[in-house]
Short mmCIF file of C-alpha atoms in Angstrom, two decimals:
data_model
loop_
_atom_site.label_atom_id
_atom_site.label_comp_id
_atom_site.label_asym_id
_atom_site.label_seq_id
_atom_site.Cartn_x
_atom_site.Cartn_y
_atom_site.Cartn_z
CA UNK Q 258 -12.77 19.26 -49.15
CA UNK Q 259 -12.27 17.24 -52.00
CA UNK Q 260 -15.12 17.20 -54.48
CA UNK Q 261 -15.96 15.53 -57.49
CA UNK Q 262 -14.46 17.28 -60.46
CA UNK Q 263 -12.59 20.61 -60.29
CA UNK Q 264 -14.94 22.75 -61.66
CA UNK Q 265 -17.57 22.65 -58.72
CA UNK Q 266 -20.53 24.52 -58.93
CA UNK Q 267 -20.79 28.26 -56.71
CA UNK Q 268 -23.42 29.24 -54.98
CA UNK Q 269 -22.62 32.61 -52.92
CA UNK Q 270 -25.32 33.60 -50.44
CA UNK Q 271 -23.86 36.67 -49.69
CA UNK Q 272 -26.45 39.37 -51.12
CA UNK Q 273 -28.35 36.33 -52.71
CA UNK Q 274 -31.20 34.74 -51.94
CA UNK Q 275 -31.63 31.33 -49.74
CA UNK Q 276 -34.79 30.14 -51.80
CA UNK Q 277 -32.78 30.41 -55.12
CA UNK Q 278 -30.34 28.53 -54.14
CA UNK Q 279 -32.14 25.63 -52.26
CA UNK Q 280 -34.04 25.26 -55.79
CA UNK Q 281 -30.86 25.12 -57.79
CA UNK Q 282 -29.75 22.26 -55.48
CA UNK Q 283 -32.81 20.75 -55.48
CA UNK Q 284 -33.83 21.33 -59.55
CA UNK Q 285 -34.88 18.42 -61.46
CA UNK Q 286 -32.98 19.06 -64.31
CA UNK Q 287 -29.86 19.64 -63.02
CA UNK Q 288 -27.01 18.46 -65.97
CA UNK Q 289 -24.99 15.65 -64.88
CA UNK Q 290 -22.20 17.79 -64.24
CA UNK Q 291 -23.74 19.72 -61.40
CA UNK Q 292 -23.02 17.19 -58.88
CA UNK Q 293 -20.51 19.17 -57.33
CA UNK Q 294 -21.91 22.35 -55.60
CA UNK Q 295 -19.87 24.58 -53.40
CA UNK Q 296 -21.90 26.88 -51.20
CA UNK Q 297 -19.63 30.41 -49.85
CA UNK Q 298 -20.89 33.01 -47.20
CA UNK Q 299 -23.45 30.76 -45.71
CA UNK Q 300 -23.97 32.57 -42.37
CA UNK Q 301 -25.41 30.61 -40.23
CA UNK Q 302 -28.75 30.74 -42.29
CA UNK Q 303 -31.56 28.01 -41.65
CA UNK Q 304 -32.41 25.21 -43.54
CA UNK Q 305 -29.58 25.26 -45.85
CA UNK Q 306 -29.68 22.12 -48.11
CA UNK Q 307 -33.02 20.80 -47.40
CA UNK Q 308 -34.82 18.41 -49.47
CA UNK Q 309 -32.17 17.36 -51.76
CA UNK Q 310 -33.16 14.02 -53.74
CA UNK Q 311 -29.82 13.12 -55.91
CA UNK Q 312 -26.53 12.03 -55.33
CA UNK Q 313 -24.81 15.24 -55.24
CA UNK Q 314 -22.58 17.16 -53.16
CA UNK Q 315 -22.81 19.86 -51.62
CA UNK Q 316 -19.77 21.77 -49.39
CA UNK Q 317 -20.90 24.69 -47.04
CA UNK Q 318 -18.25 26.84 -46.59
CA UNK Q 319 -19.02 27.97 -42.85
CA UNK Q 320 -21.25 27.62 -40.33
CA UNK Q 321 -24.93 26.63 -40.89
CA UNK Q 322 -28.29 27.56 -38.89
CA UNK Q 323 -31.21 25.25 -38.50
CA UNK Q 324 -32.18 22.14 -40.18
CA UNK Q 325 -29.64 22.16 -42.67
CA UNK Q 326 -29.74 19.46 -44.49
CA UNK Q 327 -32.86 18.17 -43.24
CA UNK Q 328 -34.64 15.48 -45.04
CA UNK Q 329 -31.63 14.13 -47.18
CA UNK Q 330 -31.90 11.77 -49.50
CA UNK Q 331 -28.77 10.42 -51.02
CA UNK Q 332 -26.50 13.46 -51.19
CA UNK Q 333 -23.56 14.20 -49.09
CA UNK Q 334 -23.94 17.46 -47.27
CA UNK Q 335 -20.45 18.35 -45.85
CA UNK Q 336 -20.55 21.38 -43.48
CA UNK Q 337 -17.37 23.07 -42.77
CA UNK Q 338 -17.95 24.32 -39.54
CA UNK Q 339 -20.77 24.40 -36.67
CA UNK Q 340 -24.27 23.44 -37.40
CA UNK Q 341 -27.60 24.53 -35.61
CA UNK Q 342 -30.71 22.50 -34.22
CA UNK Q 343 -32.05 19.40 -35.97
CA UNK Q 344 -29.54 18.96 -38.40
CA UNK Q 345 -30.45 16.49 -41.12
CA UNK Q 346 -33.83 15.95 -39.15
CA UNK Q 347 -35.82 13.40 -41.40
CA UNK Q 348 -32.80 12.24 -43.52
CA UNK Q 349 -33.84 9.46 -45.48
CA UNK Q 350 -30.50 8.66 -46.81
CA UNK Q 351 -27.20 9.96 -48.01
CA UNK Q 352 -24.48 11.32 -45.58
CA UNK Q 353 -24.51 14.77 -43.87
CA UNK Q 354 -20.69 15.80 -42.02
CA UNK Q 355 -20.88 18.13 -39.81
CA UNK Q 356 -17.48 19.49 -39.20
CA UNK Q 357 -17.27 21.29 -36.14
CA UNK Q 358 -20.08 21.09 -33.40
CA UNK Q 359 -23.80 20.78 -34.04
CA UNK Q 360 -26.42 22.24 -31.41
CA UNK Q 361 -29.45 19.74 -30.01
CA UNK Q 362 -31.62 17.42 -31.67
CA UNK Q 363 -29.00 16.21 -34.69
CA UNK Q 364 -30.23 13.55 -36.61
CA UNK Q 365 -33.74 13.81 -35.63
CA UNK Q 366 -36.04 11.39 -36.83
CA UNK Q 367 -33.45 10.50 -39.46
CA UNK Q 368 -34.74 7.26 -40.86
CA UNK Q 369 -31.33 6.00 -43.21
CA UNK Q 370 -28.18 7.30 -44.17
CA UNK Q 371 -25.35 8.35 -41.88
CA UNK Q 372 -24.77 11.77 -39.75
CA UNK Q 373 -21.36 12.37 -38.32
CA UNK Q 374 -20.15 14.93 -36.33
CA UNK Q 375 -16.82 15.95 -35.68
CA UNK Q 376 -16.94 17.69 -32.62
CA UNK Q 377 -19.85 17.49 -29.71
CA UNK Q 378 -23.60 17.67 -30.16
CA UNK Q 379 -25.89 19.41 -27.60
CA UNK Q 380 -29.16 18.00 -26.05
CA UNK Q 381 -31.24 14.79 -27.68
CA UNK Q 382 -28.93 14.13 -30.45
CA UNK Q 383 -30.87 11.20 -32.00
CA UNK Q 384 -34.38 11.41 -30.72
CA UNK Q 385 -37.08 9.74 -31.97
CA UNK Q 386 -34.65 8.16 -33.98
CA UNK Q 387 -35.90 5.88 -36.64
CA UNK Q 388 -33.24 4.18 -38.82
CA UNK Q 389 -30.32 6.57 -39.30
CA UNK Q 390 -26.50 5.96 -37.72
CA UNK Q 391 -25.15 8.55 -36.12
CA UNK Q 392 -21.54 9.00 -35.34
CA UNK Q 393 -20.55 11.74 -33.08
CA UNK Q 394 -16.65 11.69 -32.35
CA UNK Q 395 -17.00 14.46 -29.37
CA UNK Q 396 -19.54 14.50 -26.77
CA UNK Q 397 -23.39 14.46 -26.42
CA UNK Q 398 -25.43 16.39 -24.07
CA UNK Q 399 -28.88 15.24 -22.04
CA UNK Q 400 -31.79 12.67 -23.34
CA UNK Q 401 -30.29 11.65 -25.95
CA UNK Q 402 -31.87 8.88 -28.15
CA UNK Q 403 -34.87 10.09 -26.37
CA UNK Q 404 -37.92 7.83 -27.75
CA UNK Q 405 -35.30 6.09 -30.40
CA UNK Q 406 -37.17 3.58 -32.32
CA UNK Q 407 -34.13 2.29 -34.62
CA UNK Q 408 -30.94 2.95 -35.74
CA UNK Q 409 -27.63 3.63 -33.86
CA UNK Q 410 -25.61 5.98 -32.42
CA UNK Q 411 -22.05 6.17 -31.49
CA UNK Q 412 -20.35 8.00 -29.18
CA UNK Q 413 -16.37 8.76 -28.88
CA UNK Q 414 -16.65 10.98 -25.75
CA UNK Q 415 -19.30 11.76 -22.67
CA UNK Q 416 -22.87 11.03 -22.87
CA UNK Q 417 -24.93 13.33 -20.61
CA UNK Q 418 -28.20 12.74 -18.33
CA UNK Q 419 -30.91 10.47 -19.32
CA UNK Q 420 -29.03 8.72 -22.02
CA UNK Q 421 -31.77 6.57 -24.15
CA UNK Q 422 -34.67 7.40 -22.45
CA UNK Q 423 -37.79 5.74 -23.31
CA UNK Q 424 -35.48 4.13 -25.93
CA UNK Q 425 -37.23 1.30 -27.71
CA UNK Q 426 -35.04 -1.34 -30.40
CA UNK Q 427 -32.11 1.65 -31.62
CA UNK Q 428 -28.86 1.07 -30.24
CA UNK Q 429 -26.01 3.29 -28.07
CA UNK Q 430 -22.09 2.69 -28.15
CA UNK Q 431 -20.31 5.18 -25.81
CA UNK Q 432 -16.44 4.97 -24.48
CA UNK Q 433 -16.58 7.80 -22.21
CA UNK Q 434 -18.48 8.16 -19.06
CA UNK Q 435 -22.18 8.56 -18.76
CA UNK Q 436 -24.01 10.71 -16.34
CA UNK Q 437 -26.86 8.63 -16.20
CA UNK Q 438 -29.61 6.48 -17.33
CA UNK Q 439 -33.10 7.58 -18.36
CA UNK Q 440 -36.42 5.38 -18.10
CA UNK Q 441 -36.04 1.68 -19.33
CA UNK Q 442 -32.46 2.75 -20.83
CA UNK Q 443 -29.81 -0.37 -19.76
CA UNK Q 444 -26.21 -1.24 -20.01
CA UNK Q 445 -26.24 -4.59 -22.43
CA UNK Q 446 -23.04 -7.21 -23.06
CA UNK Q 447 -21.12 -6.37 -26.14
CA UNK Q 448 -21.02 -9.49 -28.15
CA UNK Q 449 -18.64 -10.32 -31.18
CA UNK Q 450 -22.06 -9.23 -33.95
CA UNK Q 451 -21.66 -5.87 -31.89
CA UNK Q 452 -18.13 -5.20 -31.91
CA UNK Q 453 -18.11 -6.03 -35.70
CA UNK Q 454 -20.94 -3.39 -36.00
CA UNK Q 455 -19.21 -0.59 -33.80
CA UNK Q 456 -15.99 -1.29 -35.88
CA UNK Q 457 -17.94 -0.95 -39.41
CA UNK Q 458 -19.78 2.36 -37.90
CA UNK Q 459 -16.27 3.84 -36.98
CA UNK Q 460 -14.91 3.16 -39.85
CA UNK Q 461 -17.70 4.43 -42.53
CA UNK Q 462 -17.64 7.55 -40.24
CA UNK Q 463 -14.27 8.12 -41.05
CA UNK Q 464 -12.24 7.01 -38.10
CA UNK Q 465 -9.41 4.90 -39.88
CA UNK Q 466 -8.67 1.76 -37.39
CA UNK Q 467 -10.20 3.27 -33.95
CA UNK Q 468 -10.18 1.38 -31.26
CA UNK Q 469 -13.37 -0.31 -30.20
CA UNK Q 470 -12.02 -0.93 -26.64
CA UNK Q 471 -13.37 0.92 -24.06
CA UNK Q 472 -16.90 1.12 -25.52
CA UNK Q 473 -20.18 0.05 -23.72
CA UNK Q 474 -23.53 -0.59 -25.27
CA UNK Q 475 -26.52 0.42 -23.85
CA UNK Q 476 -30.06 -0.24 -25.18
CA UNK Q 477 -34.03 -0.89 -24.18
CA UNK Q 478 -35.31 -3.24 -21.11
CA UNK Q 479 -38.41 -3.59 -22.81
CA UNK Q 480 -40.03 -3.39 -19.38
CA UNK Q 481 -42.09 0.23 -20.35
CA UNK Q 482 -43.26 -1.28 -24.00
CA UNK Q 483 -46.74 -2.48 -22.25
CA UNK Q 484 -48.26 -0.47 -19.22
CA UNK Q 485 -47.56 -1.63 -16.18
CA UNK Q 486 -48.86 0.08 -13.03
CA UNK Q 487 -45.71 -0.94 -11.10
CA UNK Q 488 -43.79 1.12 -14.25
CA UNK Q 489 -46.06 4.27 -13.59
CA UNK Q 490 -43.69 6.85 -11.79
CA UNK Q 491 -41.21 5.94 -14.95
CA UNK Q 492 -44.08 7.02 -17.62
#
């Protein structure tokens, strides 16, 4: 991964302790050449990363557990390999990569910045989603963008079951196949402010000149934002 300087910062968690390093990442008076931080034997441990308010960044060198990298705010978490549940849940802003596969819930709640993911993402990728983009280049699994409020979420591969459920004003691009619809979830017309969208999306997530062919976008009805007893089976 290229970094910022070649004299990056190591931080080995082998033998060491997780809450010593989260403060050094997260210390307010960090120099200003400590913006490069390379993190070795991570080992799947939880909430690697979290809280980070500066524009550094950070490499994991392996696989991450839960919530790494969860509420981000301007740094640039690149994890180089799988990461576990909610993944930059409550990111704020700043840009977490995720370079192999992440497990369910990625991007939770994320209000800004952008979350890609290199491989596939597991169950409700994107729910409650408030803000955030979300670029996932595999495939995502059941309800995802479950309850999404804002933000957007792209999808190179499959989308499973119940895609957008209960979604309210976020939006879904997806060029494989879906497996279904959930509640108030609909397929809407692409229009030329859309494919200019999906392109920039694609392209700040790293995807050189993809293709936008093939994609649909799907997004809210608006028919479950008031009660409506006809509507009740779908609450």
């Amino acid at each position: 991964m290229s970094g910022r300087g070649d004299n990056p910062v190591i931080l080995d968690l082998e033998g060491g302790s997780l809450r010593a390093v989260n403060a050094r990442l997260q210390a307010e008076n960090r120099t200003d050449s400590e913006t490069y931080f390379r993190l070795l034997n991570p080992g799947g441990a939880h909430s690697l990363a979290c809280g980070l308010d500066a524009p550094v960044l950070v490499g994991i060198e392996g696989h991450a557990g839960y919530f790494c990298a969860g509420m981000n705010q301007r740094a640039h978490v690149v994890v180089e390999g799988n990461a576990g549940q909610g993944v930059a849940e409550n990111m704020m802003s700043g840009r977490v990569h995720v370079k192999g596969n992440s497990s369910q819930s990625a991007g939770a709640t994320a209000h800004g910045g952008l979350l890609v993911i290199e491989g596939n993402a597991a169950a409700r990728c994107g729910v409650s989603l408030k803000g955030a983009d979300i670029v996932v280049k595999g495939s995502v699994g059941h309800m995802s963008m479950f309850m999404a409020q804002a933000g957007r979420l792209v999808v190179l591969g499959d989308a499973g079951d119940a895609l957008g459920d209960s979604i309210y004003e976020a939006r879904i691009y997806v060029r494989g196949k879906v497996g279904n619809l959930g509640a108030d979830c609909v397929r809407k017309p692409m229009r030329d402010t859309h494919w200019k969208e999906l392109k920039s999306l694609l392209q700040a997530a790293g995807c050189g000149n993809a293709e936008t062919g093939g994609f649909q976008r799907y997004g809210s009805a608006r028919e479950l934002y008031h009660f409506k007893v006809g509507n009740v089976r779908a609450y």
